[in-house]
Short mmCIF file of C-alpha atoms in Angstrom, two decimals:
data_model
loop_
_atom_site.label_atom_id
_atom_site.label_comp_id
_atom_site.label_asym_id
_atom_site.label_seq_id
_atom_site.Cartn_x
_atom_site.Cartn_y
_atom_site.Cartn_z
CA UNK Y 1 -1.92 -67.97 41.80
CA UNK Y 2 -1.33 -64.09 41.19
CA UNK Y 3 1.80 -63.18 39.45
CA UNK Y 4 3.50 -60.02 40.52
CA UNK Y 5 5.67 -58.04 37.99
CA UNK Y 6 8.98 -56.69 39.03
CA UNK Y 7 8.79 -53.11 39.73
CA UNK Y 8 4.97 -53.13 39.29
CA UNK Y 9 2.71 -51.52 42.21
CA UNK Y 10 -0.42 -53.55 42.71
CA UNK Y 11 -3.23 -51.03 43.54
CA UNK Y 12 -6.49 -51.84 45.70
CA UNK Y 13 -9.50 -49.64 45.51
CA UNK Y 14 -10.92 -48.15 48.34
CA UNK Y 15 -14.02 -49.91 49.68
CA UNK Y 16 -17.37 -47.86 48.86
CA UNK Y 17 -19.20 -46.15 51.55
CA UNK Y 18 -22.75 -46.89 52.42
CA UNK Y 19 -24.59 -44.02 51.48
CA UNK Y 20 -26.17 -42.12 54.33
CA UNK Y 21 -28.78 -39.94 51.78
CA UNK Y 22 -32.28 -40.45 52.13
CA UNK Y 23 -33.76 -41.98 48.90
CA UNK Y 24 -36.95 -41.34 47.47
CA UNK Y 25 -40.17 -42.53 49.28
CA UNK Y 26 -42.88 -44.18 47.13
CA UNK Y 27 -45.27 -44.23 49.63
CA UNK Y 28 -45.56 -42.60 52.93
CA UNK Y 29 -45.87 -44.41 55.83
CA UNK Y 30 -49.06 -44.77 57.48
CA UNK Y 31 -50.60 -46.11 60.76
CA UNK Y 32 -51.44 -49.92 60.47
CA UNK Y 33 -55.20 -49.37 61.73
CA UNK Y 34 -55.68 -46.76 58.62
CA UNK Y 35 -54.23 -49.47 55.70
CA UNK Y 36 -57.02 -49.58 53.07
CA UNK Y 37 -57.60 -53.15 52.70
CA UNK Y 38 -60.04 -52.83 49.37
CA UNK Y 39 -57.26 -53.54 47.37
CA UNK Y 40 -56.39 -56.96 49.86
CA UNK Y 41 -59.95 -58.26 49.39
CA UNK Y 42 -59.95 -61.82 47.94
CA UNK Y 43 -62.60 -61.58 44.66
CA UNK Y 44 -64.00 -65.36 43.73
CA UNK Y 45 -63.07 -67.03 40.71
CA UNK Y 46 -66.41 -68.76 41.29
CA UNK Y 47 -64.49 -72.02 41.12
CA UNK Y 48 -65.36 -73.57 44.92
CA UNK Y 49 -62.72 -75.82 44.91
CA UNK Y 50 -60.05 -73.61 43.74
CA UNK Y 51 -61.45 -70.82 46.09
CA UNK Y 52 -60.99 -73.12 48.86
CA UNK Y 53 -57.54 -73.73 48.44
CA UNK Y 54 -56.86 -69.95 47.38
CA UNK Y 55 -58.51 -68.71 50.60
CA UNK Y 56 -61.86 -67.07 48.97
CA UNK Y 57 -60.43 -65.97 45.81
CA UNK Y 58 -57.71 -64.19 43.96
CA UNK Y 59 -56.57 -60.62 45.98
CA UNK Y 60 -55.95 -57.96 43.33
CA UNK Y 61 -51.74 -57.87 43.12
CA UNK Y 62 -50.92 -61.33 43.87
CA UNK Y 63 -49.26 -63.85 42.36
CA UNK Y 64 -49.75 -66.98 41.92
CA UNK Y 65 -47.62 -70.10 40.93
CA UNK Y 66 -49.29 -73.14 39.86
CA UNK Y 67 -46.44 -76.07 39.10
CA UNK Y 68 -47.59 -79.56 37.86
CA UNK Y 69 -46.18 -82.38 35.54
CA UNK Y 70 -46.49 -81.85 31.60
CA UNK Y 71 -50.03 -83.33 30.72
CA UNK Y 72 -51.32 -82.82 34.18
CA UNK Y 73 -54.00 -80.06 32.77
CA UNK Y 74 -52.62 -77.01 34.58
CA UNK Y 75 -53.44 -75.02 31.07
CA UNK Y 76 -56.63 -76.58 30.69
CA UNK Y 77 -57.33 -74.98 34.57
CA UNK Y 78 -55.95 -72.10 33.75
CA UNK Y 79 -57.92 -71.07 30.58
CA UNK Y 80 -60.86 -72.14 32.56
CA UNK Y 81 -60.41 -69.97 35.07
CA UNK Y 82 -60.12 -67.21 33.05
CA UNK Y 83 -62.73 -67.73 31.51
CA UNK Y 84 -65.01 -67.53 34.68
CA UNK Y 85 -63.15 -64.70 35.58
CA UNK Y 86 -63.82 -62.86 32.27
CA UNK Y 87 -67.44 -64.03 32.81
CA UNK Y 88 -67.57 -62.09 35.66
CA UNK Y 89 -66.70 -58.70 33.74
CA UNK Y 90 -63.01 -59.05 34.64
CA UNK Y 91 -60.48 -58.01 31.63
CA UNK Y 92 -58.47 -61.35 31.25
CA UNK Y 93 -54.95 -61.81 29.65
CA UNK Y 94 -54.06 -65.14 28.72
CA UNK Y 95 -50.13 -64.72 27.67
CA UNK Y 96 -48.88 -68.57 25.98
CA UNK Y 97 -45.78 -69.26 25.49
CA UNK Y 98 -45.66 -72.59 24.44
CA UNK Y 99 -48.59 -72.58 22.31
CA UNK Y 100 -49.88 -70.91 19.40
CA UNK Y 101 -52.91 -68.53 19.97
CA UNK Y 102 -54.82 -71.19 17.57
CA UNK Y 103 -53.95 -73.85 19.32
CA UNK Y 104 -55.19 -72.01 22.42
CA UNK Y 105 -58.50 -71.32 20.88
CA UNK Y 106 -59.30 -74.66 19.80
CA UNK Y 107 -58.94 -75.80 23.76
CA UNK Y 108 -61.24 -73.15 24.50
CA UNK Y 109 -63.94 -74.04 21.89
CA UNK Y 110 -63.64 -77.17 23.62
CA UNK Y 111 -64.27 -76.66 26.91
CA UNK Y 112 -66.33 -73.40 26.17
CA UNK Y 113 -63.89 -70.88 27.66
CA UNK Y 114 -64.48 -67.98 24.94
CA UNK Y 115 -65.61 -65.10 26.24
CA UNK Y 116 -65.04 -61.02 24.59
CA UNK Y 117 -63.34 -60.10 28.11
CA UNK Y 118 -60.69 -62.87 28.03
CA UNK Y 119 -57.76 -61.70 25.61
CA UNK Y 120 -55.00 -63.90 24.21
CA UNK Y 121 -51.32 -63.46 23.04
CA UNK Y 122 -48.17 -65.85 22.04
CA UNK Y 123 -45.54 -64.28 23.15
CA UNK Y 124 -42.19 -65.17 24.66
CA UNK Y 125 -40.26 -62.23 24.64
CA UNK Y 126 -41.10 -60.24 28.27
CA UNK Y 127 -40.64 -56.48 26.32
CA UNK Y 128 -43.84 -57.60 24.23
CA UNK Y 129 -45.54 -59.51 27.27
CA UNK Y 130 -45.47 -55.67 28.74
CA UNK Y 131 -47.39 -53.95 25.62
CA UNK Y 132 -49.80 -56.64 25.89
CA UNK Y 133 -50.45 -55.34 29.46
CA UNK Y 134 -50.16 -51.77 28.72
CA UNK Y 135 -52.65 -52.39 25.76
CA UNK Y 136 -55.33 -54.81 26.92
CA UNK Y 137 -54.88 -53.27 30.39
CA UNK Y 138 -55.90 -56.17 32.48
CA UNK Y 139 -57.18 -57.07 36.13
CA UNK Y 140 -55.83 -60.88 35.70
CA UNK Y 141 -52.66 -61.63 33.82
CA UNK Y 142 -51.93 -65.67 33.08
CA UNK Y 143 -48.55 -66.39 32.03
CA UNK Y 144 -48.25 -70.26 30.42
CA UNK Y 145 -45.76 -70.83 31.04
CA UNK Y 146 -42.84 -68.68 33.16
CA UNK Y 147 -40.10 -70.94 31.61
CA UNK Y 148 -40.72 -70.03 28.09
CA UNK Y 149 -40.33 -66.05 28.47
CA UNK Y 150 -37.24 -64.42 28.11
CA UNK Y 151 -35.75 -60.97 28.04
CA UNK Y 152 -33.02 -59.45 25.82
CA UNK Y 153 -31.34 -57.36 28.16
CA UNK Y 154 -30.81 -60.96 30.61
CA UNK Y 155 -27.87 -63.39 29.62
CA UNK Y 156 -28.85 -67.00 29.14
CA UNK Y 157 -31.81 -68.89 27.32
CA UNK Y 158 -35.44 -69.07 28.53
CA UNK Y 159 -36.07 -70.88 30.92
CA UNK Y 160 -32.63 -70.71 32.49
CA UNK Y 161 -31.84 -69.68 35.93
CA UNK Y 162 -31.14 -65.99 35.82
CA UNK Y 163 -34.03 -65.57 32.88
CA UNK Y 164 -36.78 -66.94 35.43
CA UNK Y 165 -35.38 -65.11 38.32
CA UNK Y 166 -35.28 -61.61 36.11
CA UNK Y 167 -38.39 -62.05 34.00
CA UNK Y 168 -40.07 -63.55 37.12
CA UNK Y 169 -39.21 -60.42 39.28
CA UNK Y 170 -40.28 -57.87 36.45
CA UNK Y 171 -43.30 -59.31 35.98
CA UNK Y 172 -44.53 -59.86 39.75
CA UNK Y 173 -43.31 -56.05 40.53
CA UNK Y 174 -45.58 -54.77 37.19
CA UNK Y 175 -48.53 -56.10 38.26
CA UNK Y 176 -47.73 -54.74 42.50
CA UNK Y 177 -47.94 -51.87 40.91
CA UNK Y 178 -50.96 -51.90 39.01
CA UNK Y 179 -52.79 -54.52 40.96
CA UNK Y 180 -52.82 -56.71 38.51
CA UNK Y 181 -53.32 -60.86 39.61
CA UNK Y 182 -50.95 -62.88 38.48
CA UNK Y 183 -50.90 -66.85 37.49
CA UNK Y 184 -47.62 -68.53 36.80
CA UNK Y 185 -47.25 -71.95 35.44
CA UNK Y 186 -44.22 -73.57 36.57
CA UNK Y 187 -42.55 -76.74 35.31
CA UNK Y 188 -41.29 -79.17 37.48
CA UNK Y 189 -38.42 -81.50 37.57
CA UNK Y 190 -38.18 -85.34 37.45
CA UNK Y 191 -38.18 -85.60 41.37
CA UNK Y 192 -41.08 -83.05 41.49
CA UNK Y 193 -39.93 -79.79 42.61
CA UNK Y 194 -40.84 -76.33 41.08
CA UNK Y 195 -38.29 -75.93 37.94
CA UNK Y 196 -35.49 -73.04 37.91
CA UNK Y 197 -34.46 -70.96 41.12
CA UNK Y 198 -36.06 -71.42 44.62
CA UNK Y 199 -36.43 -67.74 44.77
CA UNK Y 200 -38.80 -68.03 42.49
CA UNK Y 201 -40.94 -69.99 45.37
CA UNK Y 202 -40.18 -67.08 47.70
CA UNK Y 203 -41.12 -63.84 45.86
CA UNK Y 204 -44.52 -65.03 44.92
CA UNK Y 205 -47.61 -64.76 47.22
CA UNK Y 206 -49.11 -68.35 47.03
CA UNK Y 207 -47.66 -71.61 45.35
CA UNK Y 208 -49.88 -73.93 43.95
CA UNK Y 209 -49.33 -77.81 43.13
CA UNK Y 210 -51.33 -79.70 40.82
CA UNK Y 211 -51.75 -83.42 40.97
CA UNK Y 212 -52.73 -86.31 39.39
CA UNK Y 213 -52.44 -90.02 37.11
CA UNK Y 214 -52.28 -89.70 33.06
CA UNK Y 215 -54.28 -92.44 33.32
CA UNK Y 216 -57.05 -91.35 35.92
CA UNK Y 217 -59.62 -88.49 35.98
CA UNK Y 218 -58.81 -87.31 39.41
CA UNK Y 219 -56.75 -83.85 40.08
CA UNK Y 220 -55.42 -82.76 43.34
CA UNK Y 221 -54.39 -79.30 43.66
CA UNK Y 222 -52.77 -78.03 46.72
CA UNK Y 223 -51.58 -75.35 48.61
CA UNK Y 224 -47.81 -75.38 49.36
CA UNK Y 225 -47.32 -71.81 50.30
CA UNK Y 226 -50.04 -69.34 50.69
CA UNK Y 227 -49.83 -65.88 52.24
CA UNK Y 228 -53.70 -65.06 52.31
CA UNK Y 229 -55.08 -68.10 53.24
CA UNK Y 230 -54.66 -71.69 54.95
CA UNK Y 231 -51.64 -73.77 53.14
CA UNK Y 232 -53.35 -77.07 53.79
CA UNK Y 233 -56.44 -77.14 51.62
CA UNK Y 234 -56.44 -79.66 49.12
CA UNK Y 235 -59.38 -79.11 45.86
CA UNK Y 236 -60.79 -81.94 43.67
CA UNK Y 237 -60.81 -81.62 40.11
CA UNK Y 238 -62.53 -84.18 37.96
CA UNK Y 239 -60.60 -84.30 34.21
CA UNK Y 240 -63.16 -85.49 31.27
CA UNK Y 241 -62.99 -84.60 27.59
CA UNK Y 242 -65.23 -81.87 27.92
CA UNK Y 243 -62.68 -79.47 30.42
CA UNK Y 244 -62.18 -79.71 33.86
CA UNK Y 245 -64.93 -79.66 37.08
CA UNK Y 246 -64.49 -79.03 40.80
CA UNK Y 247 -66.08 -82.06 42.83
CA UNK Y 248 -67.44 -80.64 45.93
CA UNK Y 249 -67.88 -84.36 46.97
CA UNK Y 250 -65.11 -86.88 46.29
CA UNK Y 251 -66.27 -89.05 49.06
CA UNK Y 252 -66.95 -91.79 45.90
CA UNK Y 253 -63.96 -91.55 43.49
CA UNK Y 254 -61.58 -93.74 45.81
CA UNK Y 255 -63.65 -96.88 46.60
CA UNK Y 256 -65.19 -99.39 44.92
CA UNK Y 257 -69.12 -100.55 44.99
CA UNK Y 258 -68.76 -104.48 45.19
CA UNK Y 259 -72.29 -106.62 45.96
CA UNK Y 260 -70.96 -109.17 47.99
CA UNK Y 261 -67.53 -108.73 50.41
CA UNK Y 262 -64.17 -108.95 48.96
CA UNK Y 263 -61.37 -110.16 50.59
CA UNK Y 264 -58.51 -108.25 50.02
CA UNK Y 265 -60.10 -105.18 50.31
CA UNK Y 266 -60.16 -102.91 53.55
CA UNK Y 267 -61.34 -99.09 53.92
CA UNK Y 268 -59.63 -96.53 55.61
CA UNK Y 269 -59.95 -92.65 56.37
CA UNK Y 270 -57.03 -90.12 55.14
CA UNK Y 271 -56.95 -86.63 55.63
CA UNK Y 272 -55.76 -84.35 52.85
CA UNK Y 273 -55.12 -80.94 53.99
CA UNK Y 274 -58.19 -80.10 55.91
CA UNK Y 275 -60.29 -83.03 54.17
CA UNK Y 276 -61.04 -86.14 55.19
CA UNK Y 277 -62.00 -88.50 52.69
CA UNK Y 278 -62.97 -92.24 52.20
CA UNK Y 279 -60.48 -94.36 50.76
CA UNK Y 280 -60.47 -98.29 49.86
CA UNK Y 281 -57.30 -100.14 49.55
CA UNK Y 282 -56.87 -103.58 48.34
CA UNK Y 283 -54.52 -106.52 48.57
CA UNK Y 284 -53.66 -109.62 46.51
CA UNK Y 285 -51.32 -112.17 47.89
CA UNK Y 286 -50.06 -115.12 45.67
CA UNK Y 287 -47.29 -117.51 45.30
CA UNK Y 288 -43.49 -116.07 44.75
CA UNK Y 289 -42.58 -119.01 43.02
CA UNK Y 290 -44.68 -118.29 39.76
CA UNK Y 291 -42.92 -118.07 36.27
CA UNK Y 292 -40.35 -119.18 37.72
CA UNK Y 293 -39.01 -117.96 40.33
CA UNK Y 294 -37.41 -119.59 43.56
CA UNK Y 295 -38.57 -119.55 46.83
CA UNK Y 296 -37.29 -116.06 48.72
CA UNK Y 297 -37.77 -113.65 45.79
CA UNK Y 298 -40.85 -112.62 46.99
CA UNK Y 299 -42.62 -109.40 45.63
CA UNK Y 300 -43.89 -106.02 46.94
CA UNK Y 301 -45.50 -103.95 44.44
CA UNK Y 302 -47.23 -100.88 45.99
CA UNK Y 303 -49.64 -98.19 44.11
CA UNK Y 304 -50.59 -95.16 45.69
CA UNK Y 305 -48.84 -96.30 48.75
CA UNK Y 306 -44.86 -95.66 50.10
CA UNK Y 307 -42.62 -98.56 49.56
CA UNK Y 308 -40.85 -98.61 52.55
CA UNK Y 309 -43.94 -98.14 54.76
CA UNK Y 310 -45.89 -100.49 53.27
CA UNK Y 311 -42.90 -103.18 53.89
CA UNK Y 312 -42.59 -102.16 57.35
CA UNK Y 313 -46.21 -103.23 57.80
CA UNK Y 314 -45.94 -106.22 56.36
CA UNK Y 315 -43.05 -107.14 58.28
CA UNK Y 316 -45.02 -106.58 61.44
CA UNK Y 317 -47.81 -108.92 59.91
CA UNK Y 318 -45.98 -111.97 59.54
CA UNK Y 319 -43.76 -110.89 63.12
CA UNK Y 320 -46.66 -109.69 65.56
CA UNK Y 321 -50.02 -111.84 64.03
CA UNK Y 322 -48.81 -114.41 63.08
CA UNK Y 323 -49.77 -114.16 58.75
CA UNK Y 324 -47.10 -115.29 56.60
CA UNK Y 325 -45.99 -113.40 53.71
CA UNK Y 326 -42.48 -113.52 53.66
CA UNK Y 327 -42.10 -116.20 50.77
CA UNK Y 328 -45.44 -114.88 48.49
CA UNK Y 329 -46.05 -111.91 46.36
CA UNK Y 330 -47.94 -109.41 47.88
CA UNK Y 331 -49.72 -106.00 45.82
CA UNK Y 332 -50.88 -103.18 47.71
CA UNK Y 333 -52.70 -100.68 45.92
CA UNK Y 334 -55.01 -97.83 46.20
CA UNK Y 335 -58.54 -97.39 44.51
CA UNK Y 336 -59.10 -94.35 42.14
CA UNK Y 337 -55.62 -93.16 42.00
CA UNK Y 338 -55.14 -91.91 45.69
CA UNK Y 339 -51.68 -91.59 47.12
CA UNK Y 340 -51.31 -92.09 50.84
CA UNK Y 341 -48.49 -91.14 52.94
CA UNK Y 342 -49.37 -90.50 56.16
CA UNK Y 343 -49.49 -93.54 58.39
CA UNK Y 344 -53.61 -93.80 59.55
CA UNK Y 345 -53.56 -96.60 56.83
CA UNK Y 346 -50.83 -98.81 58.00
CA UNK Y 347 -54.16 -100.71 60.21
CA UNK Y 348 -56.16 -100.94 56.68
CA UNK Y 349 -53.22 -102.57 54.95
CA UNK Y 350 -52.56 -104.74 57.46
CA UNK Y 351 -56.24 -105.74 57.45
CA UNK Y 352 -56.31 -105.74 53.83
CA UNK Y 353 -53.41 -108.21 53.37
CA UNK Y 354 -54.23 -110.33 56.28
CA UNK Y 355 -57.55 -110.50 54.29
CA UNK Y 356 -56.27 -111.53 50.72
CA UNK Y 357 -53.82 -113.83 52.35
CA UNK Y 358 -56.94 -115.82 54.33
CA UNK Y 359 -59.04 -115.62 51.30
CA UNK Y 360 -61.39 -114.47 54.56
CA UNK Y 361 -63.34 -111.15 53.58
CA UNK Y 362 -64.08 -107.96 55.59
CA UNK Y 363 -67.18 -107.07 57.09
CA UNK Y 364 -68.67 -104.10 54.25
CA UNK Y 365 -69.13 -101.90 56.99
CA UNK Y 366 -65.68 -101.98 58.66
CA UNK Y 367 -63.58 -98.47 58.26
CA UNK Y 368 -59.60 -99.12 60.04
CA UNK Y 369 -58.23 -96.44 61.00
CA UNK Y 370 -54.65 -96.36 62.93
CA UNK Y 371 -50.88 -96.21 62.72
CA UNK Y 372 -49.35 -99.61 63.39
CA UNK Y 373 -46.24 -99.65 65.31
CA UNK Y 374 -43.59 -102.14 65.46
CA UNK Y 375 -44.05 -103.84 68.40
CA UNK Y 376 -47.78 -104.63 67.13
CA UNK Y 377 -49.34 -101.88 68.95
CA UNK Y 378 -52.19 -99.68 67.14
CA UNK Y 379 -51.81 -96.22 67.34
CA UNK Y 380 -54.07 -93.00 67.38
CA UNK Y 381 -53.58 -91.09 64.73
CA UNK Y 382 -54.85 -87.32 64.38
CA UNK Y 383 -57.31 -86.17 63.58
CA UNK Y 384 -59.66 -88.78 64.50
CA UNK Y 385 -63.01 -87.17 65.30
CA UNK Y 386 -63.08 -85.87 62.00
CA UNK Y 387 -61.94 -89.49 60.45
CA UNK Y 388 -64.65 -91.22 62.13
CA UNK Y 389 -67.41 -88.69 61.39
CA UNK Y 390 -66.48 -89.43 57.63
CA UNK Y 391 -66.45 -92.86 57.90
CA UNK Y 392 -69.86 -93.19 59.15
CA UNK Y 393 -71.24 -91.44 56.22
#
């Protein structure tokens, strides 16, 4: 509570004025229909699947914020973009922060990213990110990653708040200026989102999202904002020793080839983004009393699939047709590494289960597609013209 001192005057200063002075113009104004758009013009990274997602390319100014999980190979991408881009004649400058420039070198005698145009610094301080850029003078600036830069004149540690904000903001308004492209890598936190302020999200052109299993070969990157292009592509990426490759054609990376009909197994249709790809999804039921366990305790396991969804379908099963599965262990899983959200494949995990649980297998050339509701109806779902032109392939 304020304290007031006998026979002391507490003074208030007078509010400041909003200044009615014209400031300085850094560029006239000029008629919409007479806006040079050279400088807007997307330029390939000749990297289909990325250019998909992008919208044709990387436009001279942007930038770019690619977020993924630690391990998920967003530098591996990275340095392999540049490396096409510096292929192409483009000066390239490959700023790590987390990683030594050997380190960095050895990743690119791996997957063959060395090329004279690409140019490479460690650096974590932003003043000597800057005389990189006044130095090397580059059309395509990579920053790995945003969270480990810092500037002197900014309270706080790297990666803090107010350090990704400032640094973030200084670099983005450099490279306006000198249409320079600009690639971010962003952490993210334990629940997913893009690590440190949401403004970061906002002042940047496109945000990127890069998926995928430790354990499988299969990357998903998509589009989550994207001010030059569509934000629901989705690109493949296959992950092998030897780098990273787009797959123009991931029709075969989520089934399975089996000679003879499985039961359990059931294949659906999902669309990601703008793509609509095969996917297989298959079902063991067995009994909940094994090692052990009493009658009741029944287990869902799910992979690939949502929880809650998946139990909600079941549910219906046992309700609506009549397939009991209330007092065995059912797993639900997806082939390949897929995750599936939307609800076209509530039909194929009904099928799927159904199947396991009658030891009864599926034709090979049934595709379901559907959303099943919970009075037992099947749904249409969208999309479906595309869906079933997919499945017949």
């Amino acid at each position: 509570f304020p304290v007031t001192i006998p026979g002391s005057v507490e003074e208030i200063g007078a509010p400041k004025k909003l200044s009615l002075v014209a400031g300085h113009v850094t560029q006239p104004a000029t008629p919409i229909g007479e806006v040079d758009l050279a400088t807007a013009t997307a330029r390939p990274t000749k990297i289909d699947e990325l250019d998909r997602v992008l919208g044709g390319g990387i436009v001279p100014g942007a930038a770019i914020l690619l977020a993924g999980e630690p391990g998920v190979g967003k530098s591996t991408l990275l340095l392999t973009v540049a490396a096409q881009v510096a292929t192409n004649g483009v000066q390239t400058l490959y700023i790590s922060g987390e990683e030594s420039a050997s380190q960095v070198r050895l990743r690119a005698e791996r997957i063959g990213a060395v090329n004279p145009n690409l140019w490479l610094a460690a650096e974590t301080d932003l003043s000597a990110v800057i005389a990189h850029i006044d130095s090397v003078k580059p059309e395509l600036l990579i920053i790995d990653s945003i969270q480990t830069i810092g500037s002197t004149t900014v309270e706080g540690a790297p990666g803090g708040v107010t350090q990704v904000r400032e640094v973030a903001a200084a670099l983005i308004r450099i490279c306006k200026e000198r249409d320079i492209a600009l690639l971010l890598v962003g952490h993210v936190t334990k629940d997913g989102s893009i690590a440190g302020p949401r403004l970061l999200e906002h002042i940047v052109d496109v945000v990127l999202n890069f998926e995928g299993e430790r354990h499988s070969r299969l990357r998903l990157i998509r589009a989550i904002k994207n001010r030059f292009g569509a934000s629901d592509e989705v690109g493949c990426f296959d992950m092998n020793d030897s780098g990273i490759q787009g797959v123009a054609d991931p029709t075969g990376l989520f089934t399975s080839r089996h000679a003879d009909p499985v039961p359990g197994t059931c294949v659906t249709v999902v669309l990601e983004g703008r793509r609509a790809l095969l996917a297989e999804i298959q079902s063991l039921v067995s009994v909940a009393n094994s090692a052990g366990r009493d009658w009741g305790n029944s287990r869902r396991v799910t992979s690939g699939l949502d929880n809650s969804r998946t139990a909600m379908t079941l549910a219906v099963l046992e309700l609506r047709a009549g397939i009991q599965v209330s007092t065995r262990d059912v797993y639900v899983a997806t082939v390949g590494g897929m995750k599936i959200n939307e609800p076209s494949a509530d039909l194929a995990v009904a099928l799927s289960v159904a199947s396991a649980a009658k030891a009864l297998a599926l034709p090979s050339d049934l595709v379901a597609i559907g959303e099943v509701g919970l009075a037992g109806e099947i749904r249409k779902v969208t999309g479906i013209t595309q869906r079933i032109m997919t499945g017949k392939q």
